[in-house]
Short mmCIF file of N, CA and C in Angstrom, two decimals:
data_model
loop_
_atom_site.label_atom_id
_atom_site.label_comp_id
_atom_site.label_asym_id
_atom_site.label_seq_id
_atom_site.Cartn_x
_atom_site.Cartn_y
_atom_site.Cartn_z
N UNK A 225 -7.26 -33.73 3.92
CA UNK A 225 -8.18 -32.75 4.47
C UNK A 225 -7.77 -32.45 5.91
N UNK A 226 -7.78 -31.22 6.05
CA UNK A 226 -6.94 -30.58 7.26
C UNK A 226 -8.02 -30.14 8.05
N UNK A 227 -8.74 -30.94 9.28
CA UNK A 227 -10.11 -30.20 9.96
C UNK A 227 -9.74 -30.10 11.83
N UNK A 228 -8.15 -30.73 11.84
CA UNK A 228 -8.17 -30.25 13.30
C UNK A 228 -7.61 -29.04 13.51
N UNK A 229 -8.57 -28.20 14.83
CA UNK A 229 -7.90 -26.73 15.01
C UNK A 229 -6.22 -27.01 15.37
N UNK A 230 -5.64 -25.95 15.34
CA UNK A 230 -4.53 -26.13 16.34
C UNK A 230 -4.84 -26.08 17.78
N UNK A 231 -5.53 -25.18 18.60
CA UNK A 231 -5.81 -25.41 19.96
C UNK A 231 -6.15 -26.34 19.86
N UNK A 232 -7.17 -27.28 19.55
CA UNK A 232 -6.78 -28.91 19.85
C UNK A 232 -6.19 -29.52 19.86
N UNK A 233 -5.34 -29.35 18.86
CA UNK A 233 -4.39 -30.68 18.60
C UNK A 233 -3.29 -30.58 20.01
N UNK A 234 -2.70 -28.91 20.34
CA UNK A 234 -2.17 -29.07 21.38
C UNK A 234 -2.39 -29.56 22.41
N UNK A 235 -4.01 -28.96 22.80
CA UNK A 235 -4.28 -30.06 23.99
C UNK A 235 -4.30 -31.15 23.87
N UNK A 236 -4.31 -31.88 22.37
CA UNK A 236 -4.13 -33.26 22.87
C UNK A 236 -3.22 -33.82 23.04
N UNK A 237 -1.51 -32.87 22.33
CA UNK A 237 -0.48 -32.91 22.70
C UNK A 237 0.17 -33.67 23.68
N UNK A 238 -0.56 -32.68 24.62
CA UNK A 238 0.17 -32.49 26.47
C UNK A 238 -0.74 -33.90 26.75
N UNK A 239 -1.87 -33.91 26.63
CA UNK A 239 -2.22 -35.29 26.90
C UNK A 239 -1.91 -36.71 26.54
N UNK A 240 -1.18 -36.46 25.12
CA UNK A 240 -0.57 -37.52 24.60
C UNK A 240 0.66 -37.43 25.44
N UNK A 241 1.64 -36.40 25.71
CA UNK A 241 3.05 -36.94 25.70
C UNK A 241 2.51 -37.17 27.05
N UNK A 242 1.95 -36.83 28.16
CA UNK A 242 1.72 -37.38 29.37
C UNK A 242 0.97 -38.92 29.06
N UNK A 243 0.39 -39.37 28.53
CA UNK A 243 0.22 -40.87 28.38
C UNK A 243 1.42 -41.55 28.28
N UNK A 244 1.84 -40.82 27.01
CA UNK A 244 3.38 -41.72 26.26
C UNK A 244 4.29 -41.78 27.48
N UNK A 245 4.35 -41.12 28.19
CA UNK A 245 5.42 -41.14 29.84
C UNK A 245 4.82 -41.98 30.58
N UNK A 246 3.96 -42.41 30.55
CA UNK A 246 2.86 -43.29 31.45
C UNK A 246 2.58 -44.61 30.89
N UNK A 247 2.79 -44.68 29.92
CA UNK A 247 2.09 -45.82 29.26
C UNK A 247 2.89 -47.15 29.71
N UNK A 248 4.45 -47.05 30.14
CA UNK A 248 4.37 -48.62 30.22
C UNK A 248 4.00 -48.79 31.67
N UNK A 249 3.64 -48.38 31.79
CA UNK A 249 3.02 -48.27 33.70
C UNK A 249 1.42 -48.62 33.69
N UNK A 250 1.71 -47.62 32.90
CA UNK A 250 -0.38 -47.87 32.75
C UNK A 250 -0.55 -49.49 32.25
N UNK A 251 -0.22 -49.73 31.19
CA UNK A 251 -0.33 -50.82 30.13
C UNK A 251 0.57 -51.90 30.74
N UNK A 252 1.50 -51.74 31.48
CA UNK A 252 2.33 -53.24 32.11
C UNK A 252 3.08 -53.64 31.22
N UNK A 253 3.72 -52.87 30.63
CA UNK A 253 4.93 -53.35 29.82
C UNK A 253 5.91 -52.37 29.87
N UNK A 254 6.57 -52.04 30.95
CA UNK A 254 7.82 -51.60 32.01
C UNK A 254 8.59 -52.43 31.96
N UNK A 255 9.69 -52.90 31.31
CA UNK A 255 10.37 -53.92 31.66
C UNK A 255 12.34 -53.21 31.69
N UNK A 256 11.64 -51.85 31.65
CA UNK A 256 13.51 -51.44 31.53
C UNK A 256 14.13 -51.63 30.48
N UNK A 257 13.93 -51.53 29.41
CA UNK A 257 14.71 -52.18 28.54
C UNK A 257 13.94 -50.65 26.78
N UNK A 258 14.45 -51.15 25.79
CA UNK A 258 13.69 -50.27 24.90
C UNK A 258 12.30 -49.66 24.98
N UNK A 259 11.30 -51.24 25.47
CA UNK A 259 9.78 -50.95 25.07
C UNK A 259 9.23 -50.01 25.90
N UNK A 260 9.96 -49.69 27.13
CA UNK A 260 9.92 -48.49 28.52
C UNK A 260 10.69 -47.14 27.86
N UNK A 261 11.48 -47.03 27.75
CA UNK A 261 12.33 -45.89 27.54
C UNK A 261 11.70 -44.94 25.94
N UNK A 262 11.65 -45.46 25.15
CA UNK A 262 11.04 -44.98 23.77
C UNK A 262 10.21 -44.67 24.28
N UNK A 263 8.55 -44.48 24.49
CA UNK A 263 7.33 -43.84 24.62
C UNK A 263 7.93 -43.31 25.64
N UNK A 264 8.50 -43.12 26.62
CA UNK A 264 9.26 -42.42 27.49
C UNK A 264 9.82 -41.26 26.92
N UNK A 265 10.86 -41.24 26.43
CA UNK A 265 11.78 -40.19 25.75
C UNK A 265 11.04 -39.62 24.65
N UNK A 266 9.97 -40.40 23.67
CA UNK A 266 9.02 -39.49 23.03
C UNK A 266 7.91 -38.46 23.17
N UNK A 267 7.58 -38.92 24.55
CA UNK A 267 6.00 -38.25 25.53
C UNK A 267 6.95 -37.00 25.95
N UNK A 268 7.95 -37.16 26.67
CA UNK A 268 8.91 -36.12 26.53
C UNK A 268 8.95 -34.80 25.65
N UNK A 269 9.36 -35.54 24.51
CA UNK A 269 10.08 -34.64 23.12
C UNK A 269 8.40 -33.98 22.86
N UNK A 270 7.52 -34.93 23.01
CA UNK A 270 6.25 -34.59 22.56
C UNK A 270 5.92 -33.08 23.33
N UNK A 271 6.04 -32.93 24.49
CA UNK A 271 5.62 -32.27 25.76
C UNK A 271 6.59 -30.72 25.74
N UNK A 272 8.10 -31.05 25.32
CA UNK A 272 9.10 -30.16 24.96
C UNK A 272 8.48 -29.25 23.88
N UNK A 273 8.30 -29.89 22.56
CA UNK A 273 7.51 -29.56 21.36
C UNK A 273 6.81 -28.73 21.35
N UNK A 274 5.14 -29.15 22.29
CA UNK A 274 4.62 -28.81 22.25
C UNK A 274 4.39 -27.20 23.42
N UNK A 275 5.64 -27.29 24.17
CA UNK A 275 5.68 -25.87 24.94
C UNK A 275 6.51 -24.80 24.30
N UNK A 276 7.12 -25.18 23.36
CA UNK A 276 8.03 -24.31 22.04
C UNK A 276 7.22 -24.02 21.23
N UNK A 277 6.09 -24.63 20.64
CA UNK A 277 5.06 -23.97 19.55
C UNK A 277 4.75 -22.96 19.53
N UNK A 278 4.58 -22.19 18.51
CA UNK A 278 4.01 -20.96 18.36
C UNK A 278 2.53 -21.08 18.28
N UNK A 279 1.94 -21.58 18.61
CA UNK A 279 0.42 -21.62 18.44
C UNK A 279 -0.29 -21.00 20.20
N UNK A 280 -1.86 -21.73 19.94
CA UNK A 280 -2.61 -21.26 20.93
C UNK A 280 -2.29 -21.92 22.38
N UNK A 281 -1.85 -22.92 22.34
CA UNK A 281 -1.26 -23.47 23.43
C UNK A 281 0.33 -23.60 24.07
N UNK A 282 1.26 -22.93 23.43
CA UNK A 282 2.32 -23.34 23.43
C UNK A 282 2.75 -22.30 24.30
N UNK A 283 4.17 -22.09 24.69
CA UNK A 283 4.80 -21.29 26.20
C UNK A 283 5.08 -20.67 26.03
N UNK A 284 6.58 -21.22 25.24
CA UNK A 284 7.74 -20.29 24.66
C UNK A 284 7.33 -19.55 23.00
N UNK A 285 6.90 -20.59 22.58
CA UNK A 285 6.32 -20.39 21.28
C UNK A 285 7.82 -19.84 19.88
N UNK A 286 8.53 -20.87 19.53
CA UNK A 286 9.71 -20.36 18.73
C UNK A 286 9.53 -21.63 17.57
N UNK A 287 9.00 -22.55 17.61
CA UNK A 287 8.99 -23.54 16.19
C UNK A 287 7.73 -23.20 15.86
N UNK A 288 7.75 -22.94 14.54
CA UNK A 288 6.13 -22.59 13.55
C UNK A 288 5.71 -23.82 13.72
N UNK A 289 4.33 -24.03 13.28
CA UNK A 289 3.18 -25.13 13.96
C UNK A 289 3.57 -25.75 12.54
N UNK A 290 3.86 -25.38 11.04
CA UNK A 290 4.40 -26.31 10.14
C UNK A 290 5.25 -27.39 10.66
N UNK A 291 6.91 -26.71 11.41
CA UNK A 291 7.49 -27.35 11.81
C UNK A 291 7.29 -28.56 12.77
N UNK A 292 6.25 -28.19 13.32
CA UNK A 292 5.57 -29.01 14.50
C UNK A 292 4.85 -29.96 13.80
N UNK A 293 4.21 -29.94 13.19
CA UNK A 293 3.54 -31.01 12.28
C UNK A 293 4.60 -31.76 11.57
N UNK A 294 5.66 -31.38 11.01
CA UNK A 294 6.71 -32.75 10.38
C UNK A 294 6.89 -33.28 11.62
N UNK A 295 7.23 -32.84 12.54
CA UNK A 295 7.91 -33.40 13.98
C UNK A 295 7.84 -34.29 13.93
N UNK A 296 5.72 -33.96 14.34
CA UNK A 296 4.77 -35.23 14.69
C UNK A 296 4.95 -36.38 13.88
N UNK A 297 5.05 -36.50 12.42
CA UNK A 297 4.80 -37.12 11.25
C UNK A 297 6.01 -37.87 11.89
N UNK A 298 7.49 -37.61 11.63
CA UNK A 298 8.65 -38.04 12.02
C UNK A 298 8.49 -38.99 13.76
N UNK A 299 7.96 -38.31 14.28
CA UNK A 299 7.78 -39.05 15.93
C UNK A 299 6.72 -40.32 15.59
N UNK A 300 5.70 -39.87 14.84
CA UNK A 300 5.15 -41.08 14.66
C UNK A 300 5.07 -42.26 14.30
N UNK A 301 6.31 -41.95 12.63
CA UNK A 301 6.42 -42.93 12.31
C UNK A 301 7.78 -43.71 13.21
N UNK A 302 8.35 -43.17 13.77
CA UNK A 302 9.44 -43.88 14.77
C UNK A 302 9.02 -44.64 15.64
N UNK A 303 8.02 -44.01 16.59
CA UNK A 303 7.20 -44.96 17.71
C UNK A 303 6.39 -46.00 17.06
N UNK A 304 6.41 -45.96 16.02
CA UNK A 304 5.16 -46.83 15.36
C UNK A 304 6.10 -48.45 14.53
N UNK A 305 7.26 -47.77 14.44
CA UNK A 305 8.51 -48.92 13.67
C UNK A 305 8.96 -49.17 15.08
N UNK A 306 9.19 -48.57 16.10
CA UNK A 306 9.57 -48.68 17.12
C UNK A 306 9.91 -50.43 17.77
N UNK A 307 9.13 -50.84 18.09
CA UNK A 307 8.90 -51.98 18.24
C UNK A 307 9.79 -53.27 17.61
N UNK A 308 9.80 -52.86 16.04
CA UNK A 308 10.61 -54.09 14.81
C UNK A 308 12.03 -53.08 14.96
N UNK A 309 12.16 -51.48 15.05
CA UNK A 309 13.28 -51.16 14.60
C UNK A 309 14.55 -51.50 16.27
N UNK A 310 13.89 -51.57 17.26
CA UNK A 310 14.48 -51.95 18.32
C UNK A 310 14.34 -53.20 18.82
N UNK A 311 13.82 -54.33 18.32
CA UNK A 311 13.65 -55.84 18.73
C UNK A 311 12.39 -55.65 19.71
N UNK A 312 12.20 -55.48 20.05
CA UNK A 312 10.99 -55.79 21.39
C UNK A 312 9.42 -56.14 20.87
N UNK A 313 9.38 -56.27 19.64
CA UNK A 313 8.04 -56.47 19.06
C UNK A 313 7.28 -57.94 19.69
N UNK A 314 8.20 -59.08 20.08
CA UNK A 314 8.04 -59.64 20.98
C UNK A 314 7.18 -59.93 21.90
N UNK A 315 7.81 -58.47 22.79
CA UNK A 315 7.37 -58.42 24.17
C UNK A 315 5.87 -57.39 24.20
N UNK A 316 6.26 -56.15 23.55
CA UNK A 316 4.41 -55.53 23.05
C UNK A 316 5.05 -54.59 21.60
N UNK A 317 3.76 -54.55 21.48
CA UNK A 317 3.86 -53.08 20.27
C UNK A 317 2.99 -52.86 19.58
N UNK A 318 1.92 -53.47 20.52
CA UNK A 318 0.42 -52.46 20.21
C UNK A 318 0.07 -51.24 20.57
N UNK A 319 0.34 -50.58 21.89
CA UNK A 319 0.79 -49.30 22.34
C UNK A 319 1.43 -48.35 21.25
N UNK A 320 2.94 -49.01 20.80
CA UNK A 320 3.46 -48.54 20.31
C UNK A 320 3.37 -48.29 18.98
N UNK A 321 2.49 -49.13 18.32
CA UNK A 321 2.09 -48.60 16.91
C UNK A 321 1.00 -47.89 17.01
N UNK A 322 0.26 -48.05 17.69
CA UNK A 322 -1.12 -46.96 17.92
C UNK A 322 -1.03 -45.57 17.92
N UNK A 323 -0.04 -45.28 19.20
CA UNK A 323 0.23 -44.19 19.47
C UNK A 323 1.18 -43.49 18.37
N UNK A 324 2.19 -43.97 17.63
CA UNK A 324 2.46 -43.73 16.07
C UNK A 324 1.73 -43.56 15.44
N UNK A 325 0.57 -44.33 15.06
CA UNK A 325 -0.59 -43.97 13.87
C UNK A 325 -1.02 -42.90 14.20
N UNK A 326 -1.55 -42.73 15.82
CA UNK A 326 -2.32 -41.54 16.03
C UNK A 326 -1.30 -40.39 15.63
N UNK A 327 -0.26 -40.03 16.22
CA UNK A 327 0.67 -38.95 15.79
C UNK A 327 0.56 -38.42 14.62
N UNK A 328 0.81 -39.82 13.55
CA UNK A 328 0.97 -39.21 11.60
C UNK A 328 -0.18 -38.99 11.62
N UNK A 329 -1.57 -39.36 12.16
CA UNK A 329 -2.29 -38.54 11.32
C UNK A 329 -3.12 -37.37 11.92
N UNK A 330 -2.88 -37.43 13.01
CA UNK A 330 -2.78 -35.80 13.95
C UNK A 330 -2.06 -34.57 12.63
N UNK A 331 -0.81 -35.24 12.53
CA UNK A 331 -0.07 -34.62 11.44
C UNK A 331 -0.43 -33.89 10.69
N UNK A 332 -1.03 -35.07 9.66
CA UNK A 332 -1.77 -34.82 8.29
C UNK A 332 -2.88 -34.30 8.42
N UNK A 333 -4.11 -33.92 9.75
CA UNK A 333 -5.52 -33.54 9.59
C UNK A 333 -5.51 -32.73 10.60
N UNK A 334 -4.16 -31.65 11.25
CA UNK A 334 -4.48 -30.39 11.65
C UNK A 334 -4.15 -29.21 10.81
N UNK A 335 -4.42 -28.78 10.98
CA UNK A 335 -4.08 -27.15 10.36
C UNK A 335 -2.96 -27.00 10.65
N UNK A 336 -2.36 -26.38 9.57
CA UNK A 336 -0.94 -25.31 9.20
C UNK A 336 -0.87 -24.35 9.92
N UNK A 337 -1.89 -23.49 10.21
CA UNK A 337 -1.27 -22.16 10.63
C UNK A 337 -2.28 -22.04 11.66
N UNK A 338 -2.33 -21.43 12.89
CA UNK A 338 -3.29 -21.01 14.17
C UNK A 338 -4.01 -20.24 13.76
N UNK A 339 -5.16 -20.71 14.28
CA UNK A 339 -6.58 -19.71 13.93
C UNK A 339 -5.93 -17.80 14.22
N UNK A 340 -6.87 -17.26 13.18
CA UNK A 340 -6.22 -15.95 12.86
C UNK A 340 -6.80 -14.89 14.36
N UNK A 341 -7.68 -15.87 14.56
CA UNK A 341 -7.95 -14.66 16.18
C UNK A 341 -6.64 -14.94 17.24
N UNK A 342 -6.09 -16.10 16.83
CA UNK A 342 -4.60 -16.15 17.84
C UNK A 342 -3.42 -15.15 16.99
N UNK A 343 -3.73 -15.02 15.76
CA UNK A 343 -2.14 -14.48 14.76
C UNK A 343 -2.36 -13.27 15.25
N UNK A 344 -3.62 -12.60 15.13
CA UNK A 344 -3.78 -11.13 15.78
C UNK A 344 -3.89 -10.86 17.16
N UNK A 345 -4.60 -11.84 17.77
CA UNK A 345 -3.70 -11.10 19.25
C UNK A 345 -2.24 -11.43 19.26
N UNK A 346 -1.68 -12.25 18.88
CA UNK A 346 -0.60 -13.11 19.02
C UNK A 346 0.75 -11.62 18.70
N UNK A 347 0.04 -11.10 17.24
CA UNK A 347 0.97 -10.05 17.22
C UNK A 347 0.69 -8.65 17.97
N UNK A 348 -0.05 -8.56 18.06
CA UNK A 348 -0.97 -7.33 19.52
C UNK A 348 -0.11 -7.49 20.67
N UNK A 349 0.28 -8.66 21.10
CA UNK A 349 0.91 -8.71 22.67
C UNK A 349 2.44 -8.43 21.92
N UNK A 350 2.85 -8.87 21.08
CA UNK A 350 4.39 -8.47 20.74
C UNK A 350 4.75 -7.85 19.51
N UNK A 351 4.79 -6.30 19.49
CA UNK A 351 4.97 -5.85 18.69
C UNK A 351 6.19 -6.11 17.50
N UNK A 352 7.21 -6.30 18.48
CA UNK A 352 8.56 -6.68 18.26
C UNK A 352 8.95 -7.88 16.69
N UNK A 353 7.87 -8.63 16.95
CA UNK A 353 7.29 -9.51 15.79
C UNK A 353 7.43 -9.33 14.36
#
């Protein structure tokens, strides 16, 4: 069941990949090594992503919000193995599976396509479309 808008999910996007850049800072598990750099380089990709979308929040807007949803699914389940698939499970990877779970199922319970009051202005501002 698919009940998140897309304008939400983006904003929670930008708020996620700005955590995921933050998080071993916030959370104290900075140590330079994998468990820093991964939610690093993903909050990133997350933040990239989400300013390429074609939806209600996005910049450039050139990947369909389908595409954007495998992304997520794919980012999630990586940050979420993250931990066992790079050794550091160790040191943390509660962060790091969380913020995975949340991703896949961001995934699975937003909407496919942007609300249709964005498809029609959306094509109103660019005819070219």
């Amino acid at each position: 069941m698919r009940f998140i808008p897309t304008r939400f999910h983006g904003i929670l996007d930008y708020i996620v990949g700005l955590l995921l850049i933050a998080s071993p800072w916030l959370f104290n598990f900075a140590a330079g090594g994998a468990e820093t750099w991964v939610p690093v380089i993903i909050g990133i990709v997350v933040l990239l992503q989400t300013i390429m979308t074609d939806f209600e929040v996005g910049v450039i807007r050139k990947i369909p919000m389908q595409t954007h949803l495998m992304m997520d699914f794919g980012i999630g389940v990586i940050l979420a193995i993250s931990p066992w698939l790079f050794g550091f499970a160790d040191v943390v990877y509660t962060p790091h599976l969380i913020f995975g779970i949340f991703s896949i199922l961001a995934s699975l319970t937003t909407h496919r396509v942007p609300s249709a009051a964005y498809r029609t202005n959306h094509v109103q501002d660019n005819p070219l479309r």
